[in-house]
Amino acid sequence: QIGGDWYDAVRLFDGRIVISIGDVAGKGLHAAVTMGNMRQIIRGIAQVHADPALILDAADRALRLELPGQFVTAFVGVLDPIAKTLAFASAGHPPPLLKFSDGRIEALSDGGLPLGLREGREDAVGRIIDASLATRLVLYTDGLTELFRRPLDGEQQLRALLADESIFRSEHPARALKAAFFNGAVASDDVAILVIDIDSYPDAGSVTPTIQHWTFDAHEEPAARAARREIGELLLARGGGFEDVYAAEMVFGELVGNAVRHAPGRVEVTVDWSASAPVLHVLDRGPGFRHTPILPADLYSEYGRGLFLISTLTQDFHVSK
């Protein structure tokens, strides 16, 4: 009565959403325990570094160390509602289907090997795609598409059902999708389905009760100062104290200052108020880098102090490219 299929979604401090789905080989208590371990490993690593390929590599190492001989298929995605991107990596899992506003459907797969079978092989390589025109993401395990032992036919049937909006307007769209797919047939394997609507995210250029947005050139000091002042006023209006405003303005100044130095051009600033604490996003066109929150070895260095200061003043600080 129990098995090893799972799905999960968790929101990070910065507003990104980590999604995962997977299938442990076998059934019974052993598969269920392995499933729980894999799900929690993915959650834990995502809190430290939300890179789908890195997450799957770490999960693979843990699985081979603790349960040699076991293997698991899995898919991990990181959805950024502000940058409108979807980063993902797969470990031999059936490809989730991403639907776009023009009706196009893309299968998300990078051909990775299942967890537990990667020893001596290259680490996972993830992909990042533009999700600005995406409307829906459907993740599933092979118990769905292999219902009649023909996985390719099952995927084609699933693609056809994605066009039926009545399914996804229901209160429980994943349940409705399964009912339409099975059409009375009985499942011979575990089935997990996760449906994510992503067209409801506010556009980065819009202003809503939970999203404020500014765009200016990095060298436009008046525009940058005005944005910083407005952010401080909004923070006060939402119950923040003067110390909070001071810290927020300092963080804002350091981030925009880095853009002036390293990424001249357009800067997009967004504040997301939908979580328990506001999240500040500063997007520029410069090259990305991996941030290490430590002071530079040379205490007189002109570089590295600002990012360390940001890490100290914030609950969480993340750099992506």
mmCIF file of C-alpha atoms in Angstrom:
data_model
loop_
_atom_site.group_PDB
_atom_site.id
_atom_site.type_symbol
_atom_site.label_atom_id
_atom_site.label_comp_id
_atom_site.label_asym_id
_atom_site.label_seq_id
_atom_site.Cartn_x
_atom_site.Cartn_y
_atom_site.Cartn_z
ATOM 1 C CA GLN A 1 0.000 0.000 0.000
ATOM 2 C CA ILE A 2 3.007 2.349 0.174
ATOM 3 C CA GLY A 3 5.722 3.172 -2.315
ATOM 4 C CA GLY A 4 8.464 5.534 -3.286
ATOM 5 C CA ASP A 5 6.867 8.260 -5.441
ATOM 6 C CA TRP A 6 6.953 11.846 -4.172
ATOM 7 C CA TYR A 7 6.411 15.452 -5.202
ATOM 8 C CA ASP A 8 7.330 18.588 -3.303
ATOM 9 C CA ALA A 9 7.419 22.388 -3.530
ATOM 10 C CA VAL A 10 9.089 24.784 -1.114
ATOM 11 C CA ARG A 11 9.558 28.545 -1.218
ATOM 12 C CA LEU A 12 13.010 29.941 -0.442
ATOM 13 C CA PHE A 13 13.788 33.161 1.435
ATOM 14 C CA ASP A 14 14.312 35.042 -1.834
ATOM 15 C CA GLY A 15 10.947 34.043 -3.294
ATOM 16 C CA ARG A 16 12.165 31.331 -5.650
ATOM 17 C CA ILE A 17 10.253 28.054 -5.585
ATOM 18 C CA VAL A 18 12.047 24.711 -5.555
ATOM 19 C CA ILE A 19 10.012 21.863 -7.007
ATOM 20 C CA SER A 20 10.899 18.197 -7.093
ATOM 21 C CA ILE A 21 9.376 14.912 -8.093
ATOM 22 C CA GLY A 22 10.852 11.443 -7.990
ATOM 23 C CA ASP A 23 10.387 7.706 -8.001
ATOM 24 C CA VAL A 24 12.313 5.205 -5.867
ATOM 25 C CA ALA A 25 12.770 1.781 -7.436
ATOM 26 C CA GLY A 26 10.725 -0.861 -5.651
ATOM 27 C CA LYS A 27 7.793 -0.791 -3.262
ATOM 28 C CA GLY A 28 7.024 -1.163 0.387
ATOM 29 C CA LEU A 29 8.494 0.340 3.530
ATOM 30 C CA HIS A 30 12.078 0.403 2.249
ATOM 31 C CA ALA A 31 11.085 2.428 -0.822
ATOM 32 C CA ALA A 32 8.991 4.790 1.316
ATOM 33 C CA VAL A 33 11.870 5.443 3.729
ATOM 34 C CA THR A 34 14.263 6.087 0.825
ATOM 35 C CA MET A 35 11.708 8.442 -0.688
ATOM 36 C CA GLY A 36 11.482 10.424 2.545
ATOM 37 C CA ASN A 37 15.266 10.680 2.774
ATOM 38 C CA MET A 38 15.639 11.874 -0.822
ATOM 39 C CA ARG A 39 12.884 14.458 -0.433
ATOM 40 C CA GLN A 40 14.455 15.909 2.700
ATOM 41 C CA ILE A 41 17.977 15.902 1.228
ATOM 42 C CA ILE A 42 16.713 17.892 -1.750
ATOM 43 C CA ARG A 43 14.924 20.355 0.557
ATOM 44 C CA GLY A 44 17.971 20.801 2.763
ATOM 45 C CA ILE A 45 20.485 21.355 -0.027
ATOM 46 C CA ALA A 46 18.140 23.813 -1.747
ATOM 47 C CA GLN A 47 18.266 26.048 1.328
ATOM 48 C CA VAL A 48 22.056 26.303 0.972
ATOM 49 C CA HIS A 49 22.496 26.420 -2.786
ATOM 50 C CA ALA A 50 19.434 26.157 -5.014
ATOM 51 C CA ASP A 51 21.195 24.805 -8.089
ATOM 52 C CA PRO A 52 19.211 21.825 -9.486
ATOM 53 C CA ALA A 53 22.276 20.034 -10.860
ATOM 54 C CA LEU A 54 24.203 20.470 -7.599
ATOM 55 C CA ILE A 55 21.173 19.278 -5.612
ATOM 56 C CA LEU A 56 20.899 16.078 -7.649
ATOM 57 C CA ASP A 57 24.642 15.404 -7.453
ATOM 58 C CA ALA A 58 24.539 15.737 -3.654
ATOM 59 C CA ALA A 59 21.480 13.483 -3.439
ATOM 60 C CA ASP A 60 23.261 10.897 -5.606
ATOM 61 C CA ARG A 61 26.313 10.892 -3.329
ATOM 62 C CA ALA A 62 24.147 10.505 -0.227
ATOM 63 C CA LEU A 63 22.164 7.653 -1.806
ATOM 64 C CA ARG A 64 25.285 5.729 -2.881
ATOM 65 C CA LEU A 65 26.829 6.162 0.555
ATOM 66 C CA GLU A 66 23.799 5.220 2.650
ATOM 67 C CA LEU A 67 21.900 2.814 0.379
ATOM 68 C CA PRO A 68 24.263 1.267 -2.176
ATOM 69 C CA GLY A 69 22.438 -0.648 -4.870
ATOM 70 C CA GLN A 70 19.303 1.521 -4.672
ATOM 71 C CA PHE A 71 18.416 3.874 -7.511
ATOM 72 C CA VAL A 72 15.982 6.754 -7.869
ATOM 73 C CA THR A 73 14.751 8.876 -10.758
ATOM 74 C CA ALA A 74 14.195 12.535 -9.891
ATOM 75 C CA PHE A 75 13.609 15.970 -11.364
ATOM 76 C CA VAL A 76 14.418 19.249 -9.597
ATOM 77 C CA GLY A 77 13.398 22.697 -10.818
ATOM 78 C CA VAL A 78 13.891 26.202 -9.433
ATOM 79 C CA LEU A 79 11.231 28.658 -10.567
ATOM 80 C CA ASP A 80 12.114 32.356 -10.240
ATOM 81 C CA PRO A 81 8.888 34.412 -10.414
ATOM 82 C CA ILE A 82 10.766 37.729 -10.677
ATOM 83 C CA ALA A 83 13.391 36.847 -13.287
ATOM 84 C CA LYS A 84 10.788 34.615 -15.012
ATOM 85 C CA THR A 85 13.223 31.725 -15.404
ATOM 86 C CA LEU A 86 13.087 28.015 -14.717
ATOM 87 C CA ALA A 87 16.331 26.206 -13.904
ATOM 88 C CA PHE A 88 16.141 22.423 -13.867
ATOM 89 C CA ALA A 89 18.043 19.162 -13.945
ATOM 90 C CA SER A 90 16.876 15.582 -14.303
ATOM 91 C CA ALA A 91 18.119 12.252 -13.027
ATOM 92 C CA GLY A 92 16.550 9.872 -15.526
ATOM 93 C CA HIS A 93 13.018 11.013 -14.691
ATOM 94 C CA PRO A 94 10.140 11.234 -17.204
ATOM 95 C CA PRO A 95 10.273 14.768 -18.637
ATOM 96 C CA PRO A 96 7.807 17.263 -17.118
ATOM 97 C CA LEU A 97 5.768 19.215 -19.663
ATOM 98 C CA LEU A 98 5.894 23.009 -19.768
ATOM 99 C CA LYS A 99 3.069 24.721 -21.641
ATOM 100 C CA PHE A 100 3.395 28.231 -23.100
ATOM 101 C CA SER A 101 0.770 30.863 -23.856
ATOM 102 C CA ASP A 102 0.970 30.134 -27.608
ATOM 103 C CA GLY A 103 0.043 26.486 -27.003
ATOM 104 C CA ARG A 104 3.570 25.160 -27.463
ATOM 105 C CA ILE A 105 4.617 22.356 -25.095
ATOM 106 C CA GLU A 106 8.239 21.640 -24.186
ATOM 107 C CA ALA A 107 9.422 18.434 -22.530
ATOM 108 C CA LEU A 108 12.025 19.252 -19.873
ATOM 109 C CA SER A 109 14.801 16.682 -19.932
ATOM 110 C CA ASP A 110 18.586 16.802 -19.876
ATOM 111 C CA GLY A 111 19.172 13.067 -20.171
ATOM 112 C CA GLY A 112 20.768 12.632 -16.747
ATOM 113 C CA LEU A 113 21.316 9.229 -15.163
ATOM 114 C CA PRO A 114 19.193 8.093 -12.202
ATOM 115 C CA LEU A 115 20.492 8.744 -8.701
ATOM 116 C CA GLY A 116 22.593 5.842 -7.452
ATOM 117 C CA LEU A 117 24.002 5.107 -10.918
ATOM 118 C CA ARG A 118 26.298 8.116 -11.430
ATOM 119 C CA GLU A 119 29.509 6.845 -9.866
ATOM 120 C CA GLY A 120 32.526 7.561 -12.092
ATOM 121 C CA ARG A 121 30.462 9.622 -14.493
ATOM 122 C CA GLU A 122 30.202 13.360 -15.091
ATOM 123 C CA ASP A 123 28.150 15.431 -12.688
ATOM 124 C CA ALA A 124 24.709 16.624 -13.681
ATOM 125 C CA VAL A 125 24.441 19.607 -16.017
ATOM 126 C CA GLY A 126 21.274 21.669 -15.585
ATOM 127 C CA ARG A 127 19.507 24.043 -17.926
ATOM 128 C CA ILE A 128 17.920 27.467 -17.472
ATOM 129 C CA ILE A 129 15.050 28.495 -19.741
ATOM 130 C CA ASP A 130 12.961 31.623 -20.173
ATOM 131 C CA ALA A 131 9.607 30.992 -18.513
ATOM 132 C CA SER A 132 8.140 34.462 -19.106
ATOM 133 C CA LEU A 133 5.533 33.084 -21.530
ATOM 134 C CA ALA A 134 4.946 29.811 -19.702
ATOM 135 C CA THR A 135 1.516 29.146 -18.249
ATOM 136 C CA ARG A 136 1.593 25.667 -16.716
ATOM 137 C CA LEU A 137 4.050 23.011 -15.600
ATOM 138 C CA VAL A 138 2.997 19.381 -15.149
ATOM 139 C CA LEU A 139 5.283 16.941 -13.347
ATOM 140 C CA TYR A 140 4.483 13.241 -13.037
ATOM 141 C CA THR A 141 5.953 9.816 -12.361
ATOM 142 C CA ASP A 142 6.031 6.939 -14.832
ATOM 143 C CA GLY A 143 3.026 5.259 -13.212
ATOM 144 C CA LEU A 144 0.964 7.726 -15.248
ATOM 145 C CA THR A 145 2.445 7.485 -18.750
ATOM 146 C CA GLU A 146 3.212 3.752 -18.496
ATOM 147 C CA LEU A 147 -0.392 2.871 -17.687
ATOM 148 C CA PHE A 148 -0.704 0.812 -20.886
ATOM 149 C CA ARG A 149 3.016 -0.077 -21.088
ATOM 150 C CA ARG A 150 3.630 2.430 -23.886
ATOM 151 C CA PRO A 151 5.408 5.466 -22.373
ATOM 152 C CA LEU A 152 5.613 7.443 -25.633
ATOM 153 C CA ASP A 153 1.899 6.996 -26.262
ATOM 154 C CA GLY A 154 1.268 8.013 -22.672
ATOM 155 C CA GLU A 155 3.253 11.227 -23.092
ATOM 156 C CA GLN A 156 1.328 12.063 -26.269
ATOM 157 C CA GLN A 157 -1.975 11.518 -24.449
ATOM 158 C CA LEU A 158 -0.762 13.767 -21.634
ATOM 159 C CA ARG A 159 0.177 16.475 -24.142
ATOM 160 C CA ALA A 160 -3.319 16.314 -25.619
ATOM 161 C CA LEU A 161 -4.925 16.678 -22.193
ATOM 162 C CA LEU A 162 -2.856 19.802 -21.498
ATOM 163 C CA ALA A 163 -5.004 21.573 -24.097
ATOM 164 C CA ASP A 164 -8.189 20.901 -22.103
ATOM 165 C CA GLU A 165 -8.560 23.984 -19.897
ATOM 166 C CA SER A 166 -11.623 22.544 -18.141
ATOM 167 C CA ILE A 167 -9.315 20.061 -16.399
ATOM 168 C CA PHE A 168 -7.114 22.790 -14.983
ATOM 169 C CA ARG A 169 -9.960 25.072 -13.924
ATOM 170 C CA SER A 170 -11.133 22.451 -11.443
ATOM 171 C CA GLU A 171 -10.473 22.780 -7.724
ATOM 172 C CA HIS A 172 -8.014 19.864 -7.836
ATOM 173 C CA PRO A 173 -6.386 19.962 -11.294
ATOM 174 C CA ALA A 174 -3.891 17.138 -10.663
ATOM 175 C CA ARG A 175 -6.717 14.852 -9.543
ATOM 176 C CA ALA A 176 -8.815 15.887 -12.557
ATOM 177 C CA LEU A 177 -5.874 15.269 -14.894
ATOM 178 C CA LYS A 178 -5.390 11.770 -13.501
ATOM 179 C CA ALA A 179 -9.103 10.972 -13.849
ATOM 180 C CA ALA A 180 -9.146 12.151 -17.467
ATOM 181 C CA PHE A 181 -5.977 10.229 -18.290
ATOM 182 C CA PHE A 182 -7.053 6.933 -16.706
ATOM 183 C CA ASN A 183 -10.692 7.184 -17.876
ATOM 184 C CA GLY A 184 -11.773 4.454 -15.484
ATOM 185 C CA ALA A 185 -8.660 2.264 -15.789
ATOM 186 C CA VAL A 186 -6.914 1.043 -12.639
ATOM 187 C CA ALA A 187 -3.334 2.100 -11.969
ATOM 188 C CA SER A 188 -0.780 -0.723 -11.896
ATOM 189 C CA ASP A 189 1.933 1.426 -10.302
ATOM 190 C CA ASP A 190 2.254 4.407 -7.982
ATOM 191 C CA VAL A 191 1.273 7.718 -9.566
ATOM 192 C CA ALA A 192 2.354 11.182 -8.450
ATOM 193 C CA ILE A 193 1.264 14.352 -10.280
ATOM 194 C CA LEU A 194 2.097 17.988 -9.544
ATOM 195 C CA VAL A 195 0.424 20.782 -11.524
ATOM 196 C CA ILE A 196 1.821 24.316 -11.248
ATOM 197 C CA ASP A 197 0.102 27.344 -12.763
ATOM 198 C CA ILE A 198 2.715 30.011 -13.410
ATOM 199 C CA ASP A 199 0.815 32.574 -15.451
ATOM 200 C CA SER A 200 -0.572 34.060 -12.230
ATOM 201 C CA TYR A 201 2.785 35.534 -11.216
ATOM 202 C CA PRO A 202 2.818 39.338 -11.593
ATOM 203 C CA ASP A 203 4.941 40.695 -14.395
ATOM 204 C CA ALA A 204 8.229 42.211 -13.227
ATOM 205 C CA GLY A 205 7.191 45.570 -14.673
ATOM 206 C CA SER A 206 3.872 45.735 -12.866
ATOM 207 C CA VAL A 207 2.924 47.321 -9.562
ATOM 208 C CA THR A 208 0.644 45.267 -7.306
ATOM 209 C CA PRO A 209 -0.024 45.239 -3.555
ATOM 210 C CA THR A 210 2.886 42.787 -3.211
ATOM 211 C CA ILE A 211 5.238 43.832 -6.033
ATOM 212 C CA GLN A 212 6.977 47.195 -6.558
ATOM 213 C CA HIS A 213 9.305 47.716 -9.478
ATOM 214 C CA TRP A 214 11.807 50.351 -10.661
ATOM 215 C CA THR A 215 13.976 50.474 -13.788
ATOM 216 C CA PHE A 216 16.821 52.905 -14.400
ATOM 217 C CA ASP A 217 20.323 53.136 -15.833
ATOM 218 C CA ALA A 218 23.046 52.273 -13.342
ATOM 219 C CA HIS A 219 24.566 55.754 -13.740
ATOM 220 C CA GLU A 220 21.262 57.606 -13.230
ATOM 221 C CA GLU A 221 21.906 58.751 -9.664
ATOM 222 C CA PRO A 222 18.636 60.728 -9.235
ATOM 223 C CA ALA A 223 16.563 57.708 -10.294
ATOM 224 C CA ALA A 224 18.529 55.379 -8.001
ATOM 225 C CA ARG A 225 18.154 57.774 -5.043
ATOM 226 C CA ALA A 226 14.423 58.105 -5.680
ATOM 227 C CA ALA A 227 13.984 54.321 -5.744
ATOM 228 C CA ARG A 228 15.961 53.963 -2.510
ATOM 229 C CA ARG A 229 13.837 56.627 -0.822
ATOM 230 C CA GLU A 230 10.577 55.024 -1.968
ATOM 231 C CA ILE A 231 11.685 51.615 -0.696
ATOM 232 C CA GLY A 232 12.420 53.157 2.708
ATOM 233 C CA GLU A 233 9.031 54.859 2.799
ATOM 234 C CA LEU A 234 7.263 51.628 1.857
ATOM 235 C CA LEU A 235 9.143 49.752 4.558
ATOM 236 C CA LEU A 236 8.075 52.293 7.180
ATOM 237 C CA ALA A 237 4.474 52.197 5.955
ATOM 238 C CA ARG A 238 4.450 48.414 6.352
ATOM 239 C CA GLY A 239 5.612 48.521 9.955
ATOM 240 C CA GLY A 240 9.389 48.560 9.600
ATOM 241 C CA GLY A 241 11.531 50.584 11.995
ATOM 242 C CA PHE A 242 14.161 53.194 11.214
ATOM 243 C CA GLU A 243 16.922 50.615 11.744
ATOM 244 C CA ASP A 244 15.267 48.418 9.129
ATOM 245 C CA VAL A 245 15.130 51.341 6.716
ATOM 246 C CA TYR A 246 18.792 52.165 7.330
ATOM 247 C CA ALA A 247 19.826 48.563 6.663
ATOM 248 C CA ALA A 248 17.627 48.324 3.557
ATOM 249 C CA GLU A 249 19.003 51.556 2.093
ATOM 250 C CA MET A 250 22.571 50.401 2.736
ATOM 251 C CA VAL A 251 21.935 47.045 1.047
ATOM 252 C CA PHE A 252 20.265 48.808 -1.883
ATOM 253 C CA GLY A 253 23.201 51.191 -2.233
ATOM 254 C CA GLU A 254 25.792 48.402 -2.198
ATOM 255 C CA LEU A 255 23.930 46.360 -4.808
ATOM 256 C CA VAL A 256 23.388 49.287 -7.163
ATOM 257 C CA GLY A 257 26.986 50.407 -6.585
ATOM 258 C CA ASN A 258 28.186 46.989 -7.730
ATOM 259 C CA ALA A 259 26.064 47.340 -10.853
ATOM 260 C CA VAL A 260 27.636 50.742 -11.581
ATOM 261 C CA ARG A 261 31.111 49.253 -11.280
ATOM 262 C CA HIS A 262 30.656 45.847 -12.908
ATOM 263 C CA ALA A 263 27.492 45.947 -15.028
ATOM 264 C CA PRO A 264 26.769 49.412 -16.431
ATOM 265 C CA GLY A 265 23.447 49.648 -18.204
ATOM 266 C CA ARG A 266 19.850 48.996 -17.244
ATOM 267 C CA VAL A 267 19.128 47.910 -13.682
ATOM 268 C CA GLU A 268 15.797 46.420 -12.609
ATOM 269 C CA VAL A 269 14.877 46.682 -8.929
ATOM 270 C CA THR A 270 11.927 44.724 -7.542
ATOM 271 C CA VAL A 271 10.638 44.433 -3.988
ATOM 272 C CA ASP A 272 8.440 41.428 -3.242
ATOM 273 C CA TRP A 273 6.294 41.915 -0.118
ATOM 274 C CA SER A 274 4.389 38.632 -0.342
ATOM 275 C CA ALA A 275 6.500 36.758 2.237
ATOM 276 C CA SER A 276 6.938 37.412 5.960
ATOM 277 C CA ALA A 277 9.931 39.660 5.182
ATOM 278 C CA PRO A 278 10.396 41.801 2.045
ATOM 279 C CA VAL A 279 12.700 40.462 -0.664
ATOM 280 C CA LEU A 280 14.822 42.888 -2.682
ATOM 281 C CA HIS A 281 15.848 41.842 -6.197
ATOM 282 C CA VAL A 282 18.452 43.807 -8.154
ATOM 283 C CA LEU A 283 18.863 42.507 -11.700
ATOM 284 C CA ASP A 284 21.616 43.742 -14.004
ATOM 285 C CA ARG A 285 23.221 42.600 -17.260
ATOM 286 C CA GLY A 286 26.639 41.760 -15.843
ATOM 287 C CA PRO A 287 28.265 38.318 -15.633
ATOM 288 C CA GLY A 288 27.156 36.163 -12.747
ATOM 289 C CA PHE A 289 29.497 34.779 -10.121
ATOM 290 C CA ARG A 290 29.501 32.498 -7.095
ATOM 291 C CA HIS A 291 29.364 34.496 -3.898
ATOM 292 C CA THR A 292 31.250 33.452 -0.748
ATOM 293 C CA PRO A 293 30.132 35.480 2.300
ATOM 294 C CA ILE A 294 33.592 36.106 3.826
ATOM 295 C CA LEU A 295 35.820 39.137 4.128
ATOM 296 C CA PRO A 296 38.710 39.378 1.629
ATOM 297 C CA ALA A 297 42.061 38.057 2.861
ATOM 298 C CA ASP A 298 43.567 41.494 2.298
ATOM 299 C CA LEU A 299 41.854 43.711 4.878
ATOM 300 C CA TYR A 300 42.786 46.803 2.837
ATOM 301 C CA SER A 301 41.246 45.440 -0.362
ATOM 302 C CA GLU A 302 38.713 47.665 -2.093
ATOM 303 C CA TYR A 303 36.755 44.608 -3.196
ATOM 304 C CA GLY A 304 34.608 42.128 -1.285
ATOM 305 C CA ARG A 305 33.533 44.278 1.647
ATOM 306 C CA GLY A 306 30.183 45.315 0.192
ATOM 307 C CA LEU A 307 28.921 41.784 -0.404
ATOM 308 C CA PHE A 308 30.037 40.739 3.073
ATOM 309 C CA LEU A 309 28.118 43.702 4.480
ATOM 310 C CA ILE A 310 25.008 42.691 2.525
ATOM 311 C CA SER A 311 25.256 39.127 3.840
ATOM 312 C CA THR A 312 25.491 40.483 7.391
ATOM 313 C CA LEU A 313 22.518 42.839 7.107
ATOM 314 C CA THR A 314 20.122 40.438 5.414
ATOM 315 C CA GLN A 315 18.401 37.202 6.365
ATOM 316 C CA ASP A 316 19.542 35.622 3.114
ATOM 317 C CA PHE A 317 21.658 36.761 0.168
ATOM 318 C CA HIS A 318 21.836 34.957 -3.156
ATOM 319 C CA VAL A 319 23.678 35.677 -6.415
ATOM 320 C CA SER A 320 22.589 33.996 -9.625
ATOM 321 C CA LYS A 321 23.272 34.352 -13.333
#
